Short mmCIF file of C-alpha atoms in Angstrom, two decimals:
data_model
loop_
_atom_site.label_atom_id
_atom_site.label_comp_id
_atom_site.label_asym_id
_atom_site.label_seq_id
_atom_site.Cartn_x
_atom_site.Cartn_y
_atom_site.Cartn_z
CA MET A 1 0.14 0.01 0.20
CA THR A 2 0.84 3.27 -0.68
CA ALA A 3 0.86 6.98 0.88
CA PRO A 4 -2.83 7.56 2.29
CA GLY A 5 -4.89 8.28 -1.17
CA GLY A 6 -1.34 7.52 -2.86
CA GLU A 7 -1.42 11.46 -3.12
CA LEU A 8 -0.20 13.39 -0.13
CA TRP A 9 -2.56 16.40 -1.26
CA ARG A 10 -5.75 13.63 -1.51
CA LEU A 11 -8.00 14.99 1.42
CA ASP A 12 -10.68 11.49 1.67
CA GLY A 13 -11.46 11.19 5.51
CA THR A 14 -8.24 10.13 6.07
CA ARG A 15 -7.35 9.95 9.83
CA THR A 16 -4.20 10.20 11.51
CA ARG A 17 -3.73 8.61 15.52
CA SER A 18 -0.31 7.70 17.09
CA VAL A 19 0.43 5.77 19.57
CA SER A 20 3.49 6.00 22.44
CA ALA A 21 4.14 6.73 26.00
CA GLU A 22 2.80 10.16 25.83
CA ASN A 23 -0.47 8.17 24.83
CA PRO A 24 -0.66 4.98 25.29
CA THR A 25 -4.13 4.90 23.42
CA GLY A 26 -3.93 7.06 20.71
CA ALA A 27 -7.10 8.50 21.54
CA PRO A 28 -7.91 12.19 20.19
CA GLY A 29 -7.21 14.69 22.59
CA ALA A 30 -5.32 11.74 25.19
CA GLY A 31 -1.46 12.56 24.33
CA ALA A 32 0.68 14.52 27.39
CA ARG A 33 -2.02 14.23 29.79
CA ALA A 34 0.43 11.66 32.31
CA THR A 35 1.32 13.21 35.52
CA ASP A 36 3.98 10.09 36.53
CA GLY A 37 7.14 8.65 33.87
CA THR A 38 9.88 8.08 33.21
CA GLY A 39 10.58 12.39 32.65
CA ALA A 40 7.99 13.08 35.77
CA HIS A 41 11.16 14.45 38.25
CA ALA A 42 12.88 16.26 35.07
CA ALA A 43 8.92 18.68 34.78
CA ARG A 44 8.51 18.46 38.48
CA LEU A 45 9.17 22.38 38.03
CA LEU A 46 6.35 22.46 34.84
CA GLY A 47 3.98 20.05 35.88
CA PRO A 48 1.40 18.24 32.98
CA GLY A 49 1.76 18.48 29.60
CA TRP A 50 6.01 19.02 29.43
CA LYS A 51 7.60 15.88 28.56
CA VAL A 52 6.49 14.07 31.82
CA SER A 53 6.00 10.08 30.43
CA PRO A 54 8.36 10.09 27.22
CA SER A 55 9.70 6.47 27.00
CA ILE A 56 8.99 2.99 29.10
CA ALA A 57 11.49 1.23 31.19
CA LEU A 58 11.18 -2.37 30.46
CA ALA A 59 12.34 -5.04 32.42
CA HIS A 60 14.28 -8.26 31.87
CA GLY A 61 12.11 -10.79 31.11
CA GLU A 62 9.08 -8.28 30.81
CA THR A 63 6.53 -8.03 27.38
CA ALA A 64 5.77 -4.46 26.60
CA THR A 65 2.52 -3.67 24.01
CA LEU A 66 3.59 -1.21 22.62
CA ALA A 67 -0.02 -0.41 20.61
CA ASP A 68 -3.50 -2.05 21.10
CA VAL A 69 -5.68 -0.24 18.43
CA SER A 70 -8.50 -1.19 16.83
CA GLY A 71 -8.94 -0.78 13.76
CA PRO A 72 -9.47 -0.67 10.13
CA GLY A 73 -6.12 1.45 10.39
CA VAL A 74 -2.61 1.10 8.23
CA PHE A 75 0.51 1.94 10.46
CA ARG A 76 2.65 4.69 8.28
CA HIS A 77 5.21 4.79 10.41
CA PHE A 78 7.52 3.02 13.39
CA TRP A 79 9.95 4.98 14.98
CA LEU A 80 11.57 3.09 18.28
CA THR A 81 15.54 3.76 20.02
CA THR A 82 16.64 1.98 23.24
CA GLU A 83 20.52 1.22 24.10
CA ARG A 84 22.49 -0.23 20.59
CA SER A 85 23.77 -3.08 22.77
CA VAL A 86 20.55 -4.65 23.52
CA LEU A 87 18.49 -5.03 19.94
CA ARG A 88 19.35 -8.85 20.13
CA GLY A 89 18.31 -8.76 23.12
CA LEU A 90 14.84 -8.32 22.61
CA THR A 91 12.04 -9.24 20.51
CA LEU A 92 9.51 -7.81 18.71
CA ARG A 93 5.80 -9.12 17.33
CA MET A 94 3.17 -7.67 15.17
CA THR A 95 -0.27 -9.56 15.22
CA TRP A 96 -2.76 -8.57 12.97
CA ASP A 97 -7.23 -9.20 13.93
CA ASP A 98 -7.81 -12.52 14.65
CA ALA A 99 -4.82 -14.56 14.29
CA PRO A 100 -3.42 -16.67 16.97
CA ALA A 101 -0.20 -16.09 15.90
CA PRO A 102 2.24 -13.09 15.56
CA ALA A 103 2.69 -12.35 11.57
CA ILE A 104 5.86 -10.36 12.33
CA GLU A 105 8.01 -12.01 15.28
CA SER A 106 11.62 -10.78 15.39
CA PRO A 107 14.70 -9.65 16.78
CA LEU A 108 14.26 -5.75 17.25
CA GLY A 109 17.36 -5.38 15.31
CA ASP A 110 16.95 -7.63 12.85
CA PHE A 111 13.90 -6.38 11.83
CA PHE A 112 15.20 -2.62 11.17
CA CYS A 113 18.55 -4.74 9.97
CA ASN A 114 20.59 -4.10 11.95
CA GLY A 115 21.72 -7.07 13.52
CA TRP A 116 25.09 -7.46 14.64
CA GLY A 117 24.75 -5.67 18.23
CA GLU A 118 26.81 -2.71 16.37
CA THR A 119 25.00 -0.03 14.80
CA ALA A 120 24.33 0.37 11.04
CA LEU A 121 22.93 3.06 9.47
CA LEU A 122 20.73 2.42 6.79
CA GLY A 123 18.74 5.37 4.26
CA SER A 124 16.39 3.42 2.42
CA GLU A 125 13.02 3.97 1.71
CA MET A 126 11.17 1.36 4.12
CA VAL A 127 14.33 1.08 6.74
CA VAL A 128 16.15 4.65 8.37
CA VAL A 129 18.38 3.76 11.21
CA ALA A 130 19.44 7.05 12.64
CA PRO A 131 22.63 8.43 14.11
CA ALA A 132 22.65 7.10 18.18
CA GLY A 133 20.42 4.24 17.05
CA GLY A 134 16.68 5.30 16.05
CA LEU A 135 15.15 2.74 14.46
CA ASN A 136 12.58 3.74 11.95
CA SER A 137 10.22 1.95 9.66
CA TYR A 138 8.01 2.86 6.96
CA TRP A 139 6.54 -0.71 5.87
CA PRO A 140 2.90 0.09 5.62
CA MET A 141 0.72 -2.69 7.79
CA PRO A 142 -2.33 -2.73 7.39
CA PHE A 143 -5.19 -4.24 9.79
CA ARG A 144 -9.28 -4.94 9.55
CA HIS A 145 -10.17 -5.00 13.15
CA ARG A 146 -7.46 -5.17 15.86
CA ALA A 147 -3.61 -4.91 15.72
CA ARG A 148 -0.95 -5.33 18.89
CA ILE A 149 2.40 -4.44 18.73
CA THR A 150 4.79 -6.21 22.11
CA LEU A 151 8.34 -5.62 22.84
CA GLU A 152 10.20 -8.74 25.27
CA ASN A 153 12.87 -8.17 27.03
CA ARG A 154 15.19 -11.06 27.46
CA CYS A 155 18.77 -8.72 27.48
CA GLY A 156 19.41 -9.71 30.99
CA ARG A 157 19.10 -5.47 32.03
CA GLU A 158 16.58 -3.44 32.35
CA VAL A 159 16.32 -1.12 29.36
CA PRO A 160 14.74 2.02 28.07
CA VAL A 161 12.35 2.29 25.37
CA TYR A 162 11.10 5.04 23.26
CA TYR A 163 8.15 4.58 20.47
CA GLN A 164 5.86 5.96 18.42
CA ALA A 165 3.70 4.62 15.89
CA THR A 166 1.99 6.13 13.99
CA TYR A 167 -0.74 4.76 11.81
CA THR A 168 -4.30 6.17 10.12
CA GLU A 169 -7.92 5.36 10.64
CA GLU A 170 -9.42 4.17 7.42
CA ASP A 171 -10.74 1.44 5.32
CA VAL A 172 -8.57 -1.32 4.76
CA PRO A 173 -9.23 -3.15 1.21
CA ASP A 174 -10.85 -6.75 0.29
CA ASP A 175 -6.95 -7.26 -1.39
CA ALA A 176 -4.54 -6.30 1.26
CA GLY A 177 -2.53 -8.70 2.45
CA TYR A 178 -0.80 -8.46 6.09
CA LEU A 179 2.57 -7.48 6.54
CA HIS A 180 4.79 -10.38 7.68
CA THR A 181 8.16 -11.57 8.71
CA ARG A 182 10.23 -14.83 9.19
CA TRP A 183 14.12 -14.98 10.96
CA THR A 184 16.04 -17.29 10.66
CA HIS A 185 19.33 -18.02 12.18
CA THR A 186 21.68 -20.74 11.34
CA THR A 187 25.15 -21.02 13.07
CA GLY A 188 27.07 -23.13 10.35
CA VAL A 189 24.98 -24.20 6.87
CA GLY A 190 25.91 -27.50 7.35
CA THR A 191 25.53 -29.45 3.89
CA PRO A 192 24.69 -28.64 0.97
CA ALA A 193 25.45 -25.14 2.47
CA VAL A 194 22.10 -23.84 2.09
CA HIS A 195 20.04 -21.21 3.67
CA THR A 196 16.23 -21.30 4.07
CA ILE A 197 15.77 -17.32 3.97
CA LEU A 198 11.84 -17.80 3.39
CA ASP A 199 9.93 -21.27 4.32
CA THR A 200 7.41 -22.91 1.82
CA VAL A 201 4.28 -19.66 2.95
CA PRO A 202 0.74 -20.08 1.55
CA GLY A 203 -0.60 -18.04 -1.29
CA PRO A 204 -1.45 -15.73 -2.96
CA GLY A 205 0.85 -13.06 -1.61
CA ARG A 206 3.44 -10.63 -2.31
CA TYR A 207 7.67 -10.99 -0.81
CA VAL A 208 8.93 -7.60 -0.61
CA GLY A 209 12.06 -7.29 1.14
CA THR A 210 15.17 -9.74 2.51
CA TYR A 211 17.54 -8.13 5.19
CA LEU A 212 20.96 -10.42 5.07
CA ALA A 213 23.32 -10.77 8.20
CA ILE A 214 26.57 -13.30 7.35
CA ARG A 215 29.62 -14.18 8.73
CA PRO A 216 31.62 -16.77 6.01
CA CYS A 217 34.09 -18.48 8.52
CA ALA A 218 36.71 -18.82 5.76
CA PRO A 219 39.19 -16.26 4.14
CA GLY A 220 38.42 -15.27 0.28
CA TRP A 221 35.14 -14.28 -1.15
CA TRP A 222 32.09 -15.78 0.38
CA GLY A 223 29.21 -14.19 -1.92
CA GLU A 224 29.39 -16.06 -5.28
CA GLY A 225 25.64 -18.24 -3.23
CA GLU A 226 22.70 -17.32 -5.48
CA VAL A 227 19.19 -16.20 -4.15
CA LYS A 228 16.32 -18.47 -5.29
CA PHE A 229 12.51 -17.70 -5.41
CA PHE A 230 10.66 -20.95 -5.53
CA LEU A 231 7.52 -20.50 -7.02
CA ASP A 232 3.95 -21.99 -6.97
CA GLY A 233 5.16 -25.74 -6.91
CA ASP A 234 8.99 -25.25 -8.07
CA THR A 235 11.03 -28.52 -6.32
CA ASP A 236 13.83 -28.96 -7.16
CA HIS A 237 14.36 -25.70 -9.65
CA PRO A 238 13.37 -22.13 -8.95
CA THR A 239 11.77 -19.59 -11.33
CA ILE A 240 13.89 -16.83 -10.71
CA CYS A 241 17.59 -16.94 -9.55
CA GLY A 242 20.21 -14.36 -9.34
CA THR A 243 23.57 -14.50 -10.17
CA GLY A 244 25.06 -13.79 -7.30
CA THR A 245 24.59 -12.87 -3.30
CA GLU A 246 26.08 -9.49 -4.47
CA ASP A 247 24.42 -9.11 -7.21
CA TYR A 248 21.19 -10.01 -5.92
CA PHE A 249 22.29 -6.51 -3.32
CA GLY A 250 22.77 -5.05 -5.95
CA GLY A 251 26.37 -4.96 -5.98
CA ALA A 252 28.99 -6.33 -8.31
CA TRP A 253 32.32 -7.77 -8.47
CA ASN A 254 32.60 -8.98 -4.69
CA PHE A 255 32.20 -5.44 -3.38
CA ASP A 256 35.72 -4.82 -3.96
CA LEU A 257 37.39 -1.45 -5.14
CA ASP A 258 40.39 -0.66 -5.07
CA GLY A 259 41.32 -4.02 -2.58
CA THR A 260 38.68 -2.74 0.18
CA TYR A 261 34.87 -3.38 0.73
CA ARG A 262 32.94 -0.37 0.02
CA THR A 263 29.18 0.34 1.55
CA TYR A 264 26.58 1.89 0.12
CA SER A 265 22.82 2.87 1.53
CA THR A 266 20.56 3.65 -1.44
CA PRO A 267 16.56 3.47 -1.38
CA TYR A 268 15.86 -0.11 -2.18
CA LEU A 269 19.16 -1.79 -1.44
CA GLY A 270 22.59 -1.84 0.08
CA LEU A 271 25.61 -3.15 1.60
CA HIS A 272 25.66 -0.99 4.61
CA GLN A 273 28.17 -2.70 7.35
CA VAL A 274 30.86 -4.12 6.99
CA LEU A 275 32.40 -5.60 10.17
CA PRO A 276 35.23 -4.44 11.12
CA PRO A 277 35.53 -2.09 7.58
CA GLU A 278 39.42 -1.93 7.31
CA GLN A 279 39.62 -5.46 6.39
CA ILE A 280 38.77 -7.62 2.76
CA TYR A 281 38.39 -11.62 3.04
CA ARG A 282 38.77 -12.31 6.49
CA PRO A 283 37.48 -14.84 7.53
CA GLU A 284 35.60 -14.06 11.05
CA GLN A 285 34.23 -10.65 9.07
CA ARG A 286 30.21 -9.74 9.25
CA PHE A 287 28.40 -8.26 7.08
CA GLY A 288 24.93 -6.96 6.68
CA MET A 289 22.58 -5.87 3.56
CA TYR A 290 19.25 -5.27 2.30
CA ARG A 291 17.22 -5.04 -0.71
CA TRP A 292 13.51 -3.83 -1.11
CA HIS A 293 10.81 -5.30 -3.81
CA VAL A 294 8.82 -2.04 -3.81
CA ARG A 295 9.66 -1.25 -7.46
CA ASP A 296 9.45 -5.15 -8.22
CA PRO A 297 7.46 -7.17 -5.69
CA ILE A 298 7.94 -10.82 -5.88
CA CYS A 299 4.48 -12.04 -7.28
CA TYR A 300 3.06 -15.57 -6.41
CA GLU A 301 -0.24 -16.89 -6.23
CA ARG A 302 0.16 -20.48 -4.51
CA GLU A 303 2.80 -21.04 -2.44
CA LEU A 304 6.40 -19.29 -1.89
CA ARG A 305 10.09 -20.83 -1.14
CA VAL A 306 13.16 -18.16 -0.82
CA THR A 307 17.05 -19.81 -0.04
CA VAL A 308 20.49 -18.94 -0.14
CA GLN A 309 23.18 -20.38 -1.07
CA ALA A 310 26.61 -19.64 1.95
CA LEU A 311 29.29 -20.11 -1.59
CA GLY A 312 32.86 -19.24 -2.16
CA TRP A 313 36.11 -20.24 -3.90
CA GLN A 314 38.34 -23.21 -3.29
CA ASP A 315 40.99 -21.29 -5.67
CA ALA A 316 40.53 -19.37 -8.95
CA ALA A 317 38.81 -21.88 -10.87
CA THR A 318 37.12 -23.78 -8.23
CA TYR A 319 33.91 -23.12 -6.57
CA LEU A 320 33.94 -23.89 -2.27
CA PRO A 321 30.32 -24.32 -0.08
CA LEU A 322 30.89 -22.32 2.55
CA ALA A 323 29.03 -25.65 5.56
CA ASP A 324 30.88 -22.78 8.40
CA ALA A 325 29.19 -19.53 7.79
CA GLU A 326 26.59 -17.89 10.03
CA VAL A 327 23.76 -17.00 8.56
CA ALA A 328 21.25 -15.15 10.14
CA THR A 329 17.96 -13.59 7.42
CA THR A 330 14.90 -11.19 7.89
CA ALA A 331 12.40 -11.66 5.44
CA TRP A 332 8.89 -9.42 4.62
CA TRP A 333 6.26 -10.94 2.33
CA TYR A 334 2.79 -9.87 2.50
CA GLN A 335 0.05 -13.00 2.60
CA GLY A 336 -3.84 -12.86 2.80
#
């Protein structure tokens, strides 16, 4: 789904609401009414309306409900920040309507393309990570009756959480799909060196995004593996097959320019993280990259499966499956 009505100038009766620690329900006129909260001491000389409740304190083992709102509507922007070192210790979940399980369940960092515990900035259309750890999602997320967003803390200590989830109250068309994600983490992909990004899911649907975090665990170039989309009954061979990992993420020639990896972040794809950045072809290096299929969605009718090979070079003329590689992926897709 695009912006409300498709054009910013269109006046169509859509209403905007926003849920945060300053307005936990998103109700009209319910913001900035708190008399107690994480900012109460700082605002003690000013009173209500002066940043009394800008955040929550989330204890280890607790799950906070960030939003629980009635529909129909579409989430348009989701912003959150917390301590940058705990992004894989927090689990984000989103549940649409009467579904028995969350459609989105992911470590917080991986949902925002930050899976390695060190902040990686990116500036794309769908996800923006700003300096100092501002996490932003612009994925449109429609719901018909009810939407719930929760955050679970398993990082070992209490952390502050600042957040704001903005949505529009509007009709949702019958053919709208729900946004889903799938996080998959493999430490040592084994033999064959194939990582499943998305196991078989039913259609109809549209696959719209991939985040890949990889540690090759072998020297040399690691990105010869193809990304494959098995559509609507494909078994051994896919309908859509790329030419290499760096090619799928919009790069070329090993991401290597003048003997160094060059990071980049664009509206729809990027290699936004190389750790450590000053080395090249080292076995313990870690990489983060994303690809948004916003202009080129992968559309399917009955089912979809997505995989990536972990593949490098044994010598100048022979491929090497990277059985020891660590791979973590997040897949985004819309499904009815």
